[in-house]
Amino acid sequence: MQIEAYDEQRSEQASTYFYLLNSMAINMDTDGESWLSCIRCGRKYDISRRKYICDRCHGLLEVKHSFPDHFTSEGFSGVWHYGPLIHPALGKARIISRGEGATAMYSHESVSRFTGLSSLGMKHEGENPTGSFKDRGMTVAVTEALRLGATETICASTGNTSASAASYSALAGIRSNVLIPSGNISSSKLSQAIAYGARIIDIPGDFDMAMSNVIRIAENRQDYYVLNSINPWRIEGQKTIFFEIMERVRDCRFIALPAGNLGNTSAAGKAIREFKELGLIDDIPKIISVQAEGASPFYNLWTGGGEKLEPVRASTIASAIRIGNPVNWEKAIREIRYTGGMVVRVTDREIMESKRVVDRSGIGCEPASAASVAGLKQLVDQGEIDRNDSAVAVLTGNILKDTASIQEVSDRIPMEAFMQELLA
């Protein structure tokens, strides 16, 4: 199979088209098909059913595809460029898109030097429409919500999911409901969700409590469509981050990414697996899943050699990965093992130190994003990664996503001291 290389620079015509319209109707009729499959017992479900968890064993579901032998990409967004690889059975449908994907890959000497790598690529997902990688999954999930006739969407969120879900639901004309852990969400992210018209429901607890409520509501209300990464269609959209990385960096050996609910780790492995099966890559890159020390149940599972994740009470400055009971851990550990990857954890101090370096390079990111850079630095320091290895750090969110953390560590100089410096 061959795929056209994606165009990082959208044409003027395409940009005009995207920002004037809230959706696009295209024909993706191919000879491919899709179905849902339980990752534990393998039970199959038709995609016409609104399912997230297996009826038989309560395992998570994933989307399986029989890919077409060939296809011509419409190429109207970085995500839907790969339409036949994320939803080959979509056919003629109204796609809810804001031109997400095709994000930039940066490299800066100061960041590479900080990590100890000769050259580090940084895939900046903060350049998506609402400022995070969530938009890639949301365009697919909300398109699916519309296809299935949903009238409401619902999600639990530490911030980025709420902003993205609210935006894409509004584009689709569907009301968005967001459950947030009271007092534990970035005001910048919450403001986005409010501005896009989401109904905000405060939960007196953490993200994990909010998530359990979402699952309970979804089990009893079929008119509510879940937009968290327990929804396997979210994973399909997020695969395109890694499709783009593998097309751009052909010799990539390591892909590091922040790890919270582990949807992105799952998406990375699924993307790598599918590109390998399709003969689009020879060698598979290793996934490095990076958790914050105060929210590292997946790291504990990985290093402890257990078979079941034990939830923890999460505490970290990186709010986007402040999750103590990640729903996608079974998918994620399978993908780490498949790629021969690693799970590491870093301290809040290491996260903020890495963020400062990325910010001062002129690129910038939110705290959780910097965990990927901190994780690579740790592995280079430990000799697990050679300085000449090709590596990419995924920056998952925009610098403006968590401005409070910047204010806390900012250096401010009184005017009097500044004048004394000038006159010295």
Coordinates of N, CA and C in Angstrom, one line a residue, residues 19-127:
Y19 N -12.4 27.0 7.4 CA -12.9 27.9 8.4 C -14.2 28.6 8.1
L20 N -14.7 28.4 6.9 CA -16.0 28.9 6.6 C -17.1 27.8 6.8
L21 N -16.7 26.6 6.8 CA -17.7 25.5 7.0 C -17.5 24.7 8.2
N22 N -18.5 24.2 8.8 CA -18.4 23.4 10.1 C -18.2 22.0 9.8
S23 N -18.4 21.5 8.6 CA -18.2 20.1 8.3 C -18.1 19.9 6.8
M24 N -17.7 18.7 6.5 CA -17.5 18.4 5.1 C -18.2 17.0 4.8
A25 N -18.9 17.0 3.7 CA -19.5 15.7 3.3 C -18.6 15.1 2.2
I26 N -18.0 14.0 2.4 CA -17.2 13.4 1.4 C -17.6 11.9 1.2
N27 N -17.1 11.3 0.1 CA -17.4 10.0 -0.2 C -16.1 9.1 0.0
M28 N -16.1 8.3 1.1 CA -15.0 7.5 1.3 C -15.4 6.0 1.1
D29 N -16.2 5.8 0.1 CA -16.5 4.4 -0.3 C -15.3 3.7 -0.7
T30 N -14.9 2.6 0.0 CA -13.8 1.8 -0.4 C -14.2 0.3 -0.2
D31 N -13.2 -0.6 -0.5 CA -13.5 -2.0 -0.4 C -13.1 -2.5 1.0
G32 N -12.9 -1.5 2.0 CA -12.5 -1.9 3.3 C -13.8 -2.0 4.2
E33 N -13.6 -2.6 5.4 CA -14.7 -2.6 6.4 C -14.1 -2.5 7.8
S34 N -15.0 -2.2 8.7 CA -14.6 -2.0 10.1 C -15.6 -2.8 11.0
W35 N -15.0 -3.2 12.2 CA -15.9 -3.7 13.2 C -15.2 -3.5 14.6
L36 N -16.0 -3.7 15.7 CA -15.4 -3.6 17.0 C -15.1 -4.9 17.5
S37 N -14.0 -5.0 18.3 CA -13.5 -6.3 18.8 C -13.0 -6.1 20.2
C38 N -13.3 -7.0 21.1 CA -12.9 -7.0 22.5 C -11.4 -7.4 22.6
I39 N -10.6 -6.6 23.3 CA -9.2 -6.9 23.4 C -8.9 -8.1 24.3
R40 N -9.9 -8.5 25.1 CA -9.7 -9.7 25.9 C -10.1 -11.0 25.3
C41 N -11.4 -11.0 25.0 CA -12.0 -12.3 24.5 C -12.2 -12.4 23.0
G42 N -12.0 -11.2 22.3 CA -12.1 -11.2 20.8 C -13.5 -11.1 20.3
R43 N -14.5 -11.0 21.1 CA -15.9 -10.9 20.7 C -16.1 -9.7 19.7
K44 N -16.8 -9.9 18.6 CA -17.0 -8.9 17.6 C -18.3 -8.2 17.8
Y45 N -18.3 -6.9 17.5 CA -19.6 -6.1 17.5 C -19.6 -5.3 16.2
D46 N -20.8 -5.1 15.7 CA -21.0 -4.3 14.5 C -20.8 -2.8 14.9
I47 N -20.3 -2.0 14.0 CA -20.1 -0.6 14.3 C -21.3 0.2 14.3
S48 N -22.4 -0.4 14.0 CA -23.7 0.3 14.1 C -24.2 0.4 15.6
R49 N -23.5 -0.4 16.4 CA -23.8 -0.4 17.8 C -22.9 0.6 18.6
R50 N -23.5 1.3 19.5 CA -22.8 2.2 20.4 C -22.2 1.5 21.6
K51 N -21.0 1.0 21.4 CA -20.4 0.1 22.4 C -19.0 0.6 22.8
Y52 N -18.6 0.5 24.0 CA -17.3 0.9 24.5 C -16.6 -0.3 25.3
I53 N -17.5 -1.2 25.9 CA -17.0 -2.3 26.7 C -17.7 -3.5 26.3
C54 N -17.0 -4.6 26.4 CA -17.6 -5.9 26.0 C -18.6 -6.4 26.9
D55 N -19.7 -6.9 26.4 CA -20.8 -7.4 27.2 C -20.4 -8.7 27.9
R56 N -19.5 -9.5 27.3 CA -19.2 -10.8 27.8 C -18.2 -10.7 29.0
C57 N -17.1 -10.0 28.7 CA -16.0 -10.1 29.7 C -15.6 -8.7 30.3
H58 N -16.3 -7.7 29.8 CA -16.1 -6.3 30.2 C -14.7 -5.7 29.8
G59 N -14.1 -6.3 28.8 CA -12.9 -5.8 28.3 C -13.1 -4.6 27.4
L60 N -12.1 -3.8 27.2 CA -12.2 -2.6 26.3 C -12.4 -3.1 24.8
L61 N -13.0 -2.3 24.0 CA -13.2 -2.6 22.6 C -12.2 -1.8 21.8
E62 N -11.8 -2.3 20.7 CA -11.0 -1.6 19.7 C -11.6 -1.7 18.3
V63 N -11.3 -0.8 17.5 CA -11.8 -0.8 16.1 C -10.8 -1.7 15.3
K64 N -11.3 -2.6 14.6 CA -10.5 -3.4 13.7 C -10.9 -3.1 12.2
H65 N -10.0 -3.2 11.3 CA -10.3 -2.9 9.9 C -9.8 -4.0 9.0
S66 N -10.5 -4.1 7.9 CA -10.0 -4.8 6.7 C -9.7 -3.7 5.7
F67 N -8.5 -3.3 5.6 CA -8.1 -2.2 4.8 C -8.3 -2.4 3.3
P68 N -8.6 -1.3 2.6 CA -8.7 -1.4 1.1 C -7.3 -1.7 0.5
D69 N -7.2 -2.3 -0.6 CA -5.9 -2.5 -1.3 C -5.3 -1.2 -1.7
H70 N -6.1 -0.3 -2.1 CA -5.6 1.0 -2.5 C -6.6 2.1 -2.3
F71 N -6.2 3.3 -2.2 CA -7.2 4.4 -2.1 C -6.6 5.7 -2.5
T72 N -7.4 6.6 -2.8 CA -7.0 8.0 -3.1 C -7.4 8.9 -2.0
S73 N -6.5 9.5 -1.3 CA -6.8 10.4 -0.2 C -7.4 11.7 -0.6
E74 N -8.5 12.1 0.1 CA -9.1 13.4 -0.1 C -8.1 14.5 0.4
G75 N -7.4 14.2 1.4 CA -6.3 15.1 1.9 C -6.8 16.4 2.5
F76 N -8.1 16.5 3.0 CA -8.6 17.8 3.4 C -8.3 18.2 4.9
S77 N -7.7 17.2 5.6 CA -7.1 17.6 6.9 C -6.0 16.6 7.2
G78 N -5.2 16.9 8.2 CA -4.1 16.0 8.5 C -4.6 14.6 9.0
V79 N -5.8 14.6 9.6 CA -6.4 13.4 10.1 C -7.1 12.7 9.0
W80 N -8.0 13.4 8.3 CA -8.8 12.7 7.2 C -8.1 12.4 6.0
H81 N -6.8 12.9 5.9 CA -5.9 12.4 4.8 C -5.8 10.9 4.9
Y82 N -5.8 10.4 6.1 CA -5.7 8.9 6.3 C -7.1 8.3 6.5
G83 N -8.1 8.9 6.0 CA -9.5 8.4 6.2 C -9.7 6.9 6.0
P84 N -9.2 6.3 4.9 CA -9.4 4.9 4.7 C -8.6 4.0 5.7
L85 N -7.7 4.6 6.5 CA -7.0 3.9 7.5 C -7.6 4.0 8.9
I86 N -8.5 5.0 9.0 CA -9.2 5.2 10.3 C -10.7 4.9 10.3
H87 N -11.3 4.9 9.1 CA -12.7 4.6 9.0 C -13.0 4.2 7.6
P88 N -12.5 3.1 7.1 CA -12.7 2.7 5.7 C -14.2 2.4 5.4
A89 N -15.0 2.2 6.4 CA -16.4 1.8 6.1 C -17.3 3.1 6.2
L90 N -16.8 4.3 6.3 CA -17.6 5.4 6.6 C -18.5 5.8 5.5
G91 N -18.1 5.6 4.2 CA -18.9 5.9 3.1 C -19.2 7.4 3.0
K92 N -20.4 7.7 2.5 CA -20.8 9.1 2.4 C -21.2 9.6 3.8
A93 N -20.5 10.6 4.3 CA -20.9 11.0 5.6 C -20.5 12.5 5.8
R94 N -21.2 13.1 6.8 CA -20.8 14.5 7.2 C -19.7 14.4 8.2
I95 N -18.6 14.9 7.9 CA -17.4 14.8 8.8 C -17.3 16.1 9.5
I96 N -17.1 16.0 10.8 CA -17.0 17.2 11.6 C -15.5 17.5 11.8
S97 N -15.0 18.5 11.2 CA -13.6 18.8 11.2 C -13.3 20.3 11.3
R98 N -12.1 20.6 11.9 CA -11.6 22.0 12.0 C -10.2 22.0 11.3
G99 N -9.9 21.1 10.5 CA -8.6 21.1 9.8 C -7.5 20.7 10.7
E100 N -7.8 19.8 11.6 CA -6.9 19.3 12.6 C -5.8 18.4 12.0
G101 N -4.7 18.2 12.7 CA -3.6 17.4 12.2 C -2.6 18.1 11.4
A102 N -1.7 17.3 10.7 CA -0.6 17.9 9.9 C 0.1 18.9 10.8
T103 N 0.4 18.6 12.0 CA 1.1 19.6 12.9 C 2.6 19.6 12.6
A104 N 3.3 20.6 13.1 CA 4.7 20.8 12.7 C 5.6 19.9 13.6
M105 N 6.7 19.6 13.0 CA 7.8 18.9 13.7 C 8.9 19.9 13.9
Y106 N 9.3 20.2 15.1 CA 10.3 21.1 15.4 C 11.6 20.4 15.9
S107 N 12.7 21.1 15.7 CA 14.0 20.7 16.3 C 14.7 21.9 16.8
H108 N 15.3 21.9 18.0 CA 16.0 23.1 18.4 C 17.3 22.6 19.2
E109 N 18.4 23.2 18.9 CA 19.7 22.8 19.4 C 19.6 22.8 21.0
S110 N 19.0 23.8 21.6 CA 19.0 23.9 23.0 C 18.3 22.7 23.7
V111 N 17.2 22.3 23.1 CA 16.4 21.2 23.6 C 17.1 19.9 23.4
S112 N 17.7 19.7 22.2 CA 18.5 18.5 22.0 C 19.7 18.4 22.9
R113 N 20.4 19.5 23.1 CA 21.5 19.5 24.0 C 21.1 19.2 25.5
F114 N 19.9 19.7 25.9 CA 19.4 19.5 27.2 C 19.1 18.0 27.4
T115 N 18.6 17.3 26.4 CA 18.3 15.9 26.6 C 19.5 15.0 26.4
G116 N 20.6 15.5 25.8 CA 21.8 14.7 25.5 C 21.7 14.1 24.2
L117 N 20.7 14.3 23.4 CA 20.5 13.7 22.1 C 21.2 14.7 21.0
S118 N 21.8 14.1 20.0 CA 22.4 14.9 19.0 C 21.3 15.7 18.2
S119 N 20.1 15.1 18.1 CA 19.0 15.8 17.4 C 17.7 15.2 17.9
L120 N 16.8 16.1 18.4 CA 15.5 15.6 18.9 C 14.4 16.3 18.1
G121 N 13.5 15.5 17.6 CA 12.3 16.0 16.9 C 11.2 16.2 17.9
M122 N 10.4 17.3 17.8 CA 9.3 17.6 18.7 C 8.0 17.8 17.9
K123 N 7.1 16.8 17.9 CA 5.9 16.9 17.2 C 4.9 17.7 18.0
H124 N 4.5 18.8 17.6 CA 3.7 19.8 18.4 C 2.2 19.7 18.2
E125 N 1.6 18.9 19.0 CA 0.1 18.7 18.9 C -0.6 19.9 19.5
G126 N 0.1 20.8 20.2 CA -0.5 22.0 20.7 C -1.0 22.9 19.6
E127 N -0.6 22.6 18.3 CA -1.0 23.5 17.2 C -2.3 23.0 16.5

